[in-house]
Short mmCIF file of C-alpha atoms in Angstrom, two decimals:
data_model
loop_
_atom_site.label_atom_id
_atom_site.label_comp_id
_atom_site.label_asym_id
_atom_site.label_seq_id
_atom_site.Cartn_x
_atom_site.Cartn_y
_atom_site.Cartn_z
CA MET A 1 0.00 0.01 0.04
CA PRO A 2 1.18 3.61 -0.52
CA ARG A 3 2.48 5.36 2.48
CA PHE A 4 -0.33 7.77 3.36
CA THR A 5 0.47 10.86 5.53
CA ASN A 6 -0.59 10.57 9.15
CA LEU A 7 -3.16 13.30 8.40
CA VAL A 8 -4.89 11.40 5.70
CA LYS A 9 -4.75 8.19 7.73
CA GLY A 10 -6.76 9.89 10.39
CA LEU A 11 -9.34 11.54 8.15
CA PRO A 12 -12.78 9.74 7.49
CA ALA A 13 -13.73 9.04 3.93
CA THR A 14 -16.59 11.47 3.48
CA VAL A 15 -18.64 12.74 0.57
CA PRO A 16 -20.29 16.14 1.30
CA PHE A 17 -22.92 15.79 -1.23
CA VAL A 18 -24.39 12.75 -3.03
CA GLY A 19 -24.90 13.95 -6.58
CA PRO A 20 -28.25 13.59 -8.27
CA GLU A 21 -26.55 11.32 -10.89
CA ALA A 22 -25.54 8.96 -8.16
CA GLN A 23 -29.03 8.92 -6.78
CA GLU A 24 -30.48 8.26 -10.29
CA ARG A 25 -28.27 5.30 -10.74
CA VAL A 26 -29.37 3.79 -7.43
CA ARG A 27 -33.03 4.56 -8.26
CA ASN A 28 -32.57 3.36 -11.81
CA ARG A 29 -34.59 6.31 -13.15
CA ARG A 30 -34.22 9.98 -13.74
CA PHE A 31 -35.49 12.85 -11.67
CA ARG A 32 -38.33 14.79 -13.32
CA ALA A 33 -37.29 18.01 -11.51
CA ARG A 34 -33.67 18.63 -10.63
CA VAL A 35 -34.04 21.43 -8.02
CA GLY A 36 -31.62 20.51 -5.33
CA ALA A 37 -28.14 21.53 -6.26
CA ASN A 38 -28.59 25.39 -6.71
CA GLU A 39 -27.70 25.17 -10.42
CA SER A 40 -29.41 27.52 -12.90
CA VAL A 41 -31.96 25.49 -14.85
CA PHE A 42 -32.30 28.55 -17.07
CA GLY A 43 -28.94 27.76 -18.61
CA PRO A 44 -25.99 29.78 -20.00
CA SER A 45 -26.20 32.78 -22.20
CA PRO A 46 -26.74 31.94 -25.89
CA LYS A 47 -23.57 33.88 -26.56
CA ALA A 48 -21.73 31.67 -24.08
CA LEU A 49 -23.05 28.54 -25.79
CA MET A 50 -21.92 29.82 -29.15
CA ALA A 51 -18.44 30.69 -27.83
CA MET A 52 -18.02 27.26 -26.14
CA GLN A 53 -19.13 25.47 -29.38
CA LYS A 54 -16.61 27.41 -31.32
CA ALA A 55 -13.89 26.84 -28.81
CA ALA A 56 -14.56 23.12 -28.78
CA ALA A 57 -12.63 22.83 -32.09
CA GLY A 58 -9.57 24.01 -30.24
CA ALA A 59 -9.94 21.55 -27.34
CA TRP A 60 -6.67 19.88 -28.44
CA MET A 61 -4.90 22.90 -26.91
CA TYR A 62 -4.49 23.60 -23.22
CA GLY A 63 -6.27 26.61 -21.82
CA ASP A 64 -4.40 29.82 -21.43
CA PRO A 65 -2.65 29.25 -18.03
CA GLU A 66 -2.80 32.97 -17.29
CA ASN A 67 -6.49 33.23 -18.04
CA HIS A 68 -5.39 36.57 -19.65
CA ASP A 69 -8.56 37.60 -21.52
CA LEU A 70 -11.06 36.52 -18.76
CA ARG A 71 -8.98 38.14 -15.98
CA ASN A 72 -8.80 41.31 -17.86
CA ALA A 73 -12.45 41.33 -18.57
CA LEU A 74 -13.24 40.66 -14.93
CA ALA A 75 -10.90 43.41 -13.77
CA ASP A 76 -12.64 45.86 -16.12
CA ARG A 77 -16.07 44.70 -14.82
CA HIS A 78 -15.16 45.32 -11.20
CA GLY A 79 -12.94 48.39 -11.68
CA VAL A 80 -9.78 46.74 -10.32
CA ASP A 81 -6.37 45.96 -11.74
CA VAL A 82 -5.77 42.52 -13.38
CA GLU A 83 -3.22 41.78 -10.54
CA ASN A 84 -6.24 41.75 -8.16
CA VAL A 85 -8.00 38.88 -9.95
CA VAL A 86 -7.29 35.14 -10.00
CA VAL A 87 -9.44 32.66 -11.92
CA GLY A 88 -9.81 29.01 -10.79
CA GLU A 89 -11.87 25.88 -10.99
CA GLY A 90 -14.97 27.24 -9.39
CA ILE A 91 -14.99 28.65 -5.90
CA ASP A 92 -14.35 25.21 -4.47
CA GLY A 93 -11.05 25.03 -6.31
CA LEU A 94 -10.05 28.55 -5.12
CA LEU A 95 -11.05 27.77 -1.58
CA GLY A 96 -8.77 24.69 -1.76
CA TYR A 97 -5.86 26.81 -2.99
CA LEU A 98 -6.44 29.47 -0.33
CA VAL A 99 -6.51 27.07 2.54
CA ARG A 100 -3.41 25.36 1.21
CA MET A 101 -1.64 28.72 1.15
CA LEU A 102 -2.61 29.83 4.56
CA VAL A 103 -3.43 26.93 6.85
CA GLU A 104 -0.91 24.68 8.50
CA PRO A 105 -1.72 21.71 10.87
CA GLY A 106 -3.29 23.08 14.00
CA ASP A 107 -4.15 26.56 12.67
CA ARG A 108 -7.62 27.65 13.63
CA VAL A 109 -10.26 28.58 11.12
CA VAL A 110 -13.76 29.93 12.06
CA THR A 111 -16.98 29.17 10.21
CA SER A 112 -20.68 28.77 10.88
CA LEU A 113 -22.02 25.45 12.20
CA GLY A 114 -23.87 24.05 9.19
CA ALA A 115 -22.43 26.39 6.60
CA TYR A 116 -21.23 25.37 3.22
CA PRO A 117 -19.39 22.13 4.05
CA THR A 118 -16.91 21.94 1.24
CA PHE A 119 -14.79 24.70 2.86
CA ASN A 120 -14.58 22.52 5.93
CA PHE A 121 -13.21 19.56 3.99
CA HIS A 122 -10.43 21.73 2.64
CA VAL A 123 -9.57 22.91 6.15
CA SER A 124 -9.47 19.36 7.58
CA GLY A 125 -7.59 18.13 4.58
CA PHE A 126 -4.70 20.45 5.29
CA GLY A 127 -4.86 19.81 9.13
CA GLY A 128 -6.56 23.00 10.22
CA ALA A 129 -8.70 23.13 13.32
CA LEU A 130 -12.29 24.15 12.60
CA VAL A 131 -14.08 26.49 15.21
CA THR A 132 -17.77 26.76 14.54
CA VAL A 133 -20.38 29.39 15.52
CA PRO A 134 -24.10 28.63 15.62
CA TYR A 135 -26.50 30.49 13.29
CA ARG A 136 -28.63 33.15 14.73
CA ASP A 137 -32.23 33.60 13.42
CA ASP A 138 -31.25 31.60 10.31
CA HIS A 139 -28.47 33.94 9.53
CA GLU A 140 -24.64 33.33 9.85
CA ASP A 141 -23.80 35.26 13.06
CA ILE A 142 -21.28 37.64 11.54
CA GLN A 143 -20.57 39.51 14.80
CA GLU A 144 -19.86 36.25 16.63
CA LEU A 145 -17.76 34.90 13.85
CA VAL A 146 -15.46 37.90 14.05
CA ALA A 147 -15.34 37.73 17.84
CA LYS A 148 -14.48 34.03 17.80
CA ALA A 149 -11.69 34.76 15.39
CA GLY A 150 -10.21 37.20 17.84
CA GLU A 151 -10.59 34.72 20.79
CA THR A 152 -8.91 31.82 18.93
CA GLY A 153 -6.23 33.62 16.89
CA ALA A 154 -7.84 32.22 13.68
CA LYS A 155 -6.14 32.68 10.36
CA LEU A 156 -9.37 32.53 8.35
CA VAL A 157 -13.02 33.46 8.93
CA TYR A 158 -15.50 32.08 6.25
CA LEU A 159 -18.69 33.82 5.54
CA ALA A 160 -21.10 33.15 2.58
CA ASN A 161 -23.22 36.11 1.84
CA PRO A 162 -25.94 35.32 0.72
CA ASP A 163 -25.73 32.26 2.82
CA ASN A 164 -25.92 28.60 1.65
CA PRO A 165 -28.02 26.67 2.88
CA MET A 166 -30.45 29.18 4.20
CA GLY A 167 -30.38 31.89 1.59
CA THR A 168 -30.24 34.73 4.06
CA PHE A 169 -28.28 37.92 3.47
CA HIS A 170 -26.38 40.54 5.46
CA PRO A 171 -26.53 44.13 3.95
CA ALA A 172 -23.30 45.76 2.79
CA ASP A 173 -23.02 47.98 5.83
CA ILE A 174 -23.17 45.15 8.27
CA VAL A 175 -20.47 43.21 6.45
CA ALA A 176 -18.30 46.41 6.21
CA ALA A 177 -18.68 47.03 9.91
CA ALA A 178 -17.62 43.49 10.70
CA LEU A 179 -14.60 43.73 8.43
CA GLU A 180 -13.33 46.69 10.51
CA ARG A 181 -13.19 44.34 13.50
CA ILE A 182 -11.29 41.49 11.81
CA PRO A 183 -8.22 40.73 14.01
CA ASP A 184 -4.76 41.46 12.74
CA GLY A 185 -3.32 38.50 10.72
CA CYS A 186 -6.79 37.11 10.01
CA LEU A 187 -8.45 36.94 6.57
CA LEU A 188 -12.23 37.17 5.89
CA VAL A 189 -13.09 34.74 3.07
CA LEU A 190 -16.26 36.28 1.67
CA ASP A 191 -18.00 33.77 -0.50
CA GLU A 192 -20.23 35.72 -2.76
CA ALA A 193 -21.51 32.91 -5.01
CA TYR A 194 -25.08 34.09 -4.91
CA ILE A 195 -24.47 37.90 -4.79
CA ASP A 196 -26.04 38.50 -8.21
CA CYS A 197 -29.35 37.22 -6.76
CA ALA A 198 -29.20 39.49 -3.73
CA PRO A 199 -31.34 42.69 -3.31
CA GLU A 200 -28.13 44.79 -3.19
CA PRO A 201 -24.52 44.35 -3.96
CA GLY A 202 -22.09 43.52 -1.32
CA PRO A 203 -19.68 46.08 0.34
CA ALA A 204 -17.55 48.10 -2.06
CA ILE A 205 -14.52 46.29 -3.34
CA ASN A 206 -11.26 47.67 -1.97
CA THR A 207 -8.23 45.82 -3.24
CA GLY A 208 -5.97 47.77 -0.93
CA ASP A 209 -7.54 45.92 2.09
CA SER A 210 -5.53 42.78 2.74
CA ARG A 211 -8.12 41.58 5.35
CA VAL A 212 -10.70 40.25 2.89
CA VAL A 213 -10.87 38.20 -0.24
CA ARG A 214 -14.01 38.06 -2.37
CA MET A 215 -15.06 34.91 -4.13
CA ARG A 216 -17.34 34.87 -7.13
CA THR A 217 -18.56 32.37 -9.62
CA PHE A 218 -20.11 31.56 -13.07
CA SER A 219 -21.97 28.54 -11.66
CA LYS A 220 -25.17 30.33 -10.52
CA VAL A 221 -26.73 33.24 -12.49
CA HIS A 222 -24.36 32.63 -15.40
CA GLY A 223 -25.69 29.10 -15.61
CA MET A 224 -22.25 27.44 -16.09
CA ALA A 225 -21.96 25.13 -13.04
CA GLY A 226 -20.62 22.31 -15.16
CA ALA A 227 -17.91 24.54 -16.71
CA ARG A 228 -16.24 25.17 -13.29
CA VAL A 229 -15.24 28.82 -13.51
CA GLY A 230 -14.77 30.90 -10.35
CA TYR A 231 -12.65 33.88 -9.50
CA ALA A 232 -11.37 35.81 -6.46
CA ILE A 233 -10.68 39.42 -6.01
CA GLY A 234 -8.31 40.72 -3.41
CA HIS A 235 -5.03 42.42 -2.46
CA ALA A 236 -2.43 42.02 -5.16
CA GLU A 237 0.09 40.23 -2.85
CA LEU A 238 -2.54 37.63 -1.75
CA ILE A 239 -3.74 37.14 -5.31
CA GLY A 240 -0.18 36.79 -6.60
CA ALA A 241 0.53 34.00 -4.05
CA PHE A 242 -2.06 31.79 -5.82
CA ASP A 243 0.51 31.40 -8.72
CA LYS A 244 2.76 29.61 -6.31
CA ILE A 245 0.45 26.67 -5.84
CA ARG A 246 -2.42 26.75 -8.33
CA ASN A 247 -2.89 24.31 -11.15
CA HIS A 248 -1.85 26.59 -13.97
CA PHE A 249 -3.49 24.32 -16.60
CA GLY A 250 -6.64 23.68 -14.59
CA MET A 251 -8.93 25.77 -16.63
CA CYS A 252 -10.39 24.41 -19.72
CA ARG A 253 -10.22 26.77 -22.85
CA ILE A 254 -13.92 26.00 -23.54
CA SER A 255 -14.92 27.15 -20.09
CA GLN A 256 -12.71 30.31 -20.49
CA ALA A 257 -14.43 31.19 -23.71
CA GLY A 258 -17.85 30.61 -22.32
CA ALA A 259 -17.28 32.76 -19.28
CA LEU A 260 -15.85 35.57 -21.28
CA ALA A 261 -18.84 35.60 -23.58
CA SER A 262 -21.27 35.39 -20.70
CA LEU A 263 -19.80 38.53 -19.23
CA GLY A 264 -20.65 40.27 -22.51
CA ASP A 265 -24.41 39.34 -22.29
CA PRO A 266 -25.77 41.42 -19.35
CA ASP A 267 -29.26 41.22 -20.76
CA HIS A 268 -29.32 37.43 -20.28
CA LEU A 269 -28.09 37.83 -16.76
CA SER A 270 -30.80 40.36 -15.95
CA ASP A 271 -33.44 37.98 -17.31
CA VAL A 272 -32.12 35.08 -15.29
CA VAL A 273 -32.09 37.17 -12.11
CA ALA A 274 -35.84 38.14 -12.87
CA ARG A 275 -36.68 34.45 -13.44
CA ILE A 276 -35.06 33.46 -10.25
CA ASP A 277 -37.01 36.10 -8.29
CA ARG A 278 -40.30 34.78 -9.82
CA ALA A 279 -39.36 31.20 -8.94
CA ARG A 280 -38.49 32.14 -5.31
CA ARG A 281 -41.96 33.75 -4.94
CA ARG A 282 -43.65 30.63 -6.39
CA ILE A 283 -41.78 28.37 -4.09
CA ALA A 284 -42.81 30.58 -1.12
CA ALA A 285 -46.47 30.50 -2.33
CA ILE A 286 -46.33 26.67 -2.67
CA ALA A 287 -44.98 26.48 0.91
CA ASN A 288 -47.76 28.75 2.23
CA GLU A 289 -50.43 26.76 0.39
CA ASN A 290 -49.26 23.65 2.33
CA GLY A 291 -49.18 25.40 5.79
CA LEU A 292 -45.41 25.85 5.64
CA SER A 293 -43.19 28.96 5.66
CA ALA A 294 -40.39 30.03 3.51
CA ILE A 295 -37.12 31.75 4.72
CA PRO A 296 -36.75 35.03 2.85
CA SER A 297 -34.06 34.23 0.33
CA ALA A 298 -31.39 36.35 -1.43
CA ALA A 299 -30.02 33.34 -3.41
CA ASN A 300 -31.27 31.14 -6.21
CA PHE A 301 -33.00 28.78 -3.89
CA VAL A 302 -35.52 28.91 -0.89
CA ALA A 303 -35.21 27.12 2.36
CA VAL A 304 -38.74 25.93 3.31
CA ASP A 305 -39.40 25.48 6.96
CA CYS A 306 -41.23 22.07 7.31
CA GLY A 307 -42.49 23.09 10.79
CA ALA A 308 -40.98 20.31 12.83
CA ASP A 309 -37.60 18.78 13.38
CA GLY A 310 -34.86 17.45 11.13
CA ALA A 311 -36.18 13.90 11.11
CA PHE A 312 -39.57 15.17 9.79
CA ALA A 313 -37.87 17.34 7.15
CA ARG A 314 -35.75 14.36 6.03
CA ARG A 315 -38.88 12.25 5.60
CA VAL A 316 -40.33 14.96 3.44
CA LEU A 317 -37.15 15.14 1.45
CA GLU A 318 -37.00 11.31 0.96
CA SER A 319 -40.64 11.23 -0.19
CA LEU A 320 -40.01 14.05 -2.74
CA ILE A 321 -37.03 12.18 -4.11
CA LYS A 322 -39.21 8.95 -4.38
CA ARG A 323 -41.56 11.06 -6.33
CA ASP A 324 -38.78 12.16 -8.67
CA VAL A 325 -38.18 15.60 -7.35
CA PHE A 326 -34.52 16.15 -6.37
CA VAL A 327 -34.12 18.54 -3.41
CA ARG A 328 -31.60 18.92 -0.54
CA MET A 329 -31.72 20.06 3.06
CA PRO A 330 -29.43 21.73 5.61
CA LEU A 331 -27.33 19.26 7.62
CA VAL A 332 -27.31 20.81 11.05
CA ALA A 333 -30.14 21.58 13.64
CA PRO A 334 -32.12 23.71 13.86
CA GLN A 335 -31.65 24.58 10.25
CA ASP A 336 -32.28 20.96 9.21
CA ARG A 337 -36.02 21.57 9.92
CA CYS A 338 -35.97 22.90 6.38
CA ILE A 339 -35.74 21.55 2.83
CA ARG A 340 -33.94 23.54 0.26
CA VAL A 341 -35.53 24.02 -3.17
CA SER A 342 -33.64 25.65 -6.05
CA ALA A 343 -35.28 28.16 -8.40
CA GLY A 344 -36.78 25.95 -11.13
CA THR A 345 -38.79 26.18 -14.42
CA ASN A 346 -42.58 26.50 -14.36
CA ALA A 347 -42.71 22.73 -15.13
CA ASP A 348 -40.30 21.95 -12.29
CA LEU A 349 -42.39 23.93 -9.73
CA ASP A 350 -45.60 22.65 -11.02
CA LEU A 351 -44.39 19.19 -10.16
CA PHE A 352 -43.12 20.31 -6.76
CA ALA A 353 -46.54 21.84 -6.06
CA GLU A 354 -48.19 18.63 -7.11
CA VAL A 355 -46.12 16.27 -5.01
CA LEU A 356 -45.41 18.26 -1.85
CA PRO A 357 -48.78 17.58 -0.22
CA HIS A 358 -48.21 13.83 -0.67
CA ALA A 359 -44.71 14.16 0.67
CA LEU A 360 -45.94 15.96 3.84
CA SER A 361 -48.62 13.28 4.25
CA ASP A 362 -45.98 10.54 3.91
CA ALA A 363 -43.77 12.31 6.53
CA ARG A 364 -46.70 12.66 9.00
CA ASN A 365 -47.76 8.95 8.57
CA PRO A 366 -44.34 7.25 8.00
CA GLN A 367 -45.78 3.72 8.54
CA SER A 368 -48.35 4.20 5.75
CA THR A 369 -45.59 4.67 3.24
CA VAL A 370 -44.13 1.21 3.62
CA ASN A 371 -44.16 -0.47 0.16
CA ARG A 372 -46.30 2.25 -1.31
CA PRO A 373 -45.73 2.62 -5.00
CA VAL A 374 -44.70 6.10 -6.18
#
């Protein structure tokens, strides 16, 4: 056997999310509504599709290792210098690089209990010590996150805004005020994957501030989750350090071309944001029709409060899946009283509206569902 490091030997083999494809293989049939992974069912810009189709003929070539054109376009879009932008394989890839750069075994990292778990896997994978803070009123407790960083001497504080899995949002002034209290030597990792869906932009970007790095993605409103394109904006010295350890050929040239074209189609992005908003309101209405409540969302999904505990919500989820509607749920109490439903097409949400009453009935009468065909 290979000689694994002691760190790897001590880690459990864990999968943060079981993909819908894996579930379909087990079920031996496809989902009729795929509204669980926070993808954009509305798809990429037609301009992005054309650009990717054209770029496919050149797939025999590696992608530009400097991501030159895309980085320059992103710098122009955000009014920063190109030295302040790094492109990577989605936010997940960039989070991995960031943790690798900054976290050594035993270093403390602060995050919310039940927040986006992939970040935690990166921290554990490099030997960091996670310190968690409970949610407050279904929001990440930004004040307590910063306070805990000061108490523990943490190197990183992770905050998703809007939040995943709850969809809640802190206004820009609240984030800016918290940033002023970040301890010396600590970096705020501001994951803004869903910021295009939010009611207002995040705090103004200041690349002279070395206390924060902003993470953005093409996986949500741009509709390119499968292309794996993310980027970070930050202080030039921090961004430059990514070049020391990143996979320089990690970006596919087809994805680079699609992302660049998508940036040039603001009308498509505005249309998608409007469709997401309509879908959020429809999901909330469906919840209300069934005696449930929806957490107000600034993301491309809605957390629906099932009105009981996590066990009940899981029974609802399992029944929805049996009825060919793929959804997910938060992992930690008390947020696990909810199911999480991504913004879908009218057909997706028609099906969700049709089967949710049956799923709730199944959850309330679990014995009656034994061997029931679906």
